[in-house]
Rosetta silent file (secondary structure, phi, psi, omega in degrees, C-alpha in Angstrom):
SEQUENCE: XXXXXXXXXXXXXXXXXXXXXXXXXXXXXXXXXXXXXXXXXXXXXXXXXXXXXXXXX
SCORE:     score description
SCORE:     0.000 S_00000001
   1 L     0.000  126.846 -160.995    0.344    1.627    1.744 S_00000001
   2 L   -87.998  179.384 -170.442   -2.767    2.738    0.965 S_00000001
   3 E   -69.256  152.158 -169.156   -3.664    6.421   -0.610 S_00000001
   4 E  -132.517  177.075  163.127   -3.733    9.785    1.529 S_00000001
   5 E  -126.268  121.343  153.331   -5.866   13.428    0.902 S_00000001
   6 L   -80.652  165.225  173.561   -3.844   16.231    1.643 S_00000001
   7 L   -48.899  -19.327 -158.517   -5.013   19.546    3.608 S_00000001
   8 L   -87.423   25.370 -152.528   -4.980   20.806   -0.227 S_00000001
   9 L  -108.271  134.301 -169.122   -8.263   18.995   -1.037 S_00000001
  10 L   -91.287   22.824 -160.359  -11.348   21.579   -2.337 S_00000001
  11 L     4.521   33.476  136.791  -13.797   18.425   -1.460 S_00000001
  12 L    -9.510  -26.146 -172.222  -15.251   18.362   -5.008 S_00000001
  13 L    46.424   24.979  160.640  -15.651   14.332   -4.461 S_00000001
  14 L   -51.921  -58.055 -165.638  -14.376   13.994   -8.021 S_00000001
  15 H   -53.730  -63.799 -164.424  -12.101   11.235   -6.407 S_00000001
  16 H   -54.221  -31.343  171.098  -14.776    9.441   -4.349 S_00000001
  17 H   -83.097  -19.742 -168.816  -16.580    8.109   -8.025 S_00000001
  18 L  -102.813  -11.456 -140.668  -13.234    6.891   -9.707 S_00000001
  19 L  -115.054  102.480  179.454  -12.854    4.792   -6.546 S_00000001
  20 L   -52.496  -50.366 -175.991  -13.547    0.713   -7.356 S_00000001
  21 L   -54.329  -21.109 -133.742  -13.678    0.198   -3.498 S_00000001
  22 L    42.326   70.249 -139.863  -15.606    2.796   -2.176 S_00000001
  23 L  -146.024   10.109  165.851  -12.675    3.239    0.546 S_00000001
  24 L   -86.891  136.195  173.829  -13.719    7.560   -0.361 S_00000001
  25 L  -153.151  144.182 -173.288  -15.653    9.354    1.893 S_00000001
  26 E  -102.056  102.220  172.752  -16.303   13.037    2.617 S_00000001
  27 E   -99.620 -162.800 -165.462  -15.315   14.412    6.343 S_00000001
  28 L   -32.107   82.608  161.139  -14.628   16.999    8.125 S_00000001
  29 L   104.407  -17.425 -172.113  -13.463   20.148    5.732 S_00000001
  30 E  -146.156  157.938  133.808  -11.967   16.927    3.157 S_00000001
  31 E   -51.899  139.698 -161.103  -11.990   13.973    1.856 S_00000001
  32 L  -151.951  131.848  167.920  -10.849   10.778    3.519 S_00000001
  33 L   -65.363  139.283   63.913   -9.310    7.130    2.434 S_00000001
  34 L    18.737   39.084  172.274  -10.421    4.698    4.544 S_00000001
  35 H     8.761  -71.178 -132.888   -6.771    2.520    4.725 S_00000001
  36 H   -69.979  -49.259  158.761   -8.445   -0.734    5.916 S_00000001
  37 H   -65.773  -30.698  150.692  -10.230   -0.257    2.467 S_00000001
  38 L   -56.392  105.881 -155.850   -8.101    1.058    0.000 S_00000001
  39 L   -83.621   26.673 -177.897   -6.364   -1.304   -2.928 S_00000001
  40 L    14.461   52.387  140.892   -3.800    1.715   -3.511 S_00000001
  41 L   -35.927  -38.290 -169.900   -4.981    1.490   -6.989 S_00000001
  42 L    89.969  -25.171  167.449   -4.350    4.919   -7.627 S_00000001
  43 L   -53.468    8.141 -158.499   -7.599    6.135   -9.487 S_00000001
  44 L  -129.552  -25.258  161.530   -8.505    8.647   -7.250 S_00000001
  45 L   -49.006  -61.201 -169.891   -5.100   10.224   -7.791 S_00000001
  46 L  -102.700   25.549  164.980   -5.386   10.914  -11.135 S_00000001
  47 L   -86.908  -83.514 -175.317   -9.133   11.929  -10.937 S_00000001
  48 L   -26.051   96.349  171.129   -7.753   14.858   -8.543 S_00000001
  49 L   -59.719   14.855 -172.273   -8.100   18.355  -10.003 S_00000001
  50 L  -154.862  -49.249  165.684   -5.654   20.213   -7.046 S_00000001
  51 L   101.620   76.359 -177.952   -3.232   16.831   -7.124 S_00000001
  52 L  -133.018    6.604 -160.761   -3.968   16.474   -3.085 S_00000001
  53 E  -120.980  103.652  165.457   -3.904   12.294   -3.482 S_00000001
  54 E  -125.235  163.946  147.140   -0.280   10.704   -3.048 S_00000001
  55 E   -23.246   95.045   91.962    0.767    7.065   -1.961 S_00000001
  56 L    89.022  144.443  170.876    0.931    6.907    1.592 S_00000001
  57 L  -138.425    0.000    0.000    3.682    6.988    4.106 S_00000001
């Protein structure tokens, strides 16, 4: 299951640079995974200064 951005994300793009994939992007108001792209690595999670990155559902 790849990685989500919550509503709680300040769009800093720290997360988007720790990201091997590029699967980071910035939209509308946030930050956004890309799924189809994302190796649910986890780096962008623990990059995240507000903790707005979980696992997936």
């Amino acid at each position: 299951m790849a990685y989500v951005i919550d509503d709680t994300c300040i769009s800093c793009g720290s997360c988007a640079g720790q990201c091997p994939v590029s699967a980071i992007s910035e939209g509308d108001g946030k930050f956004e995974i890309d799924p189809d792209v994302c190796i649910d690595c986890g780096s962008c999670a623990g990059q995240c200064p507000v903790g707005a990155i979980a696992p997936g559902n």
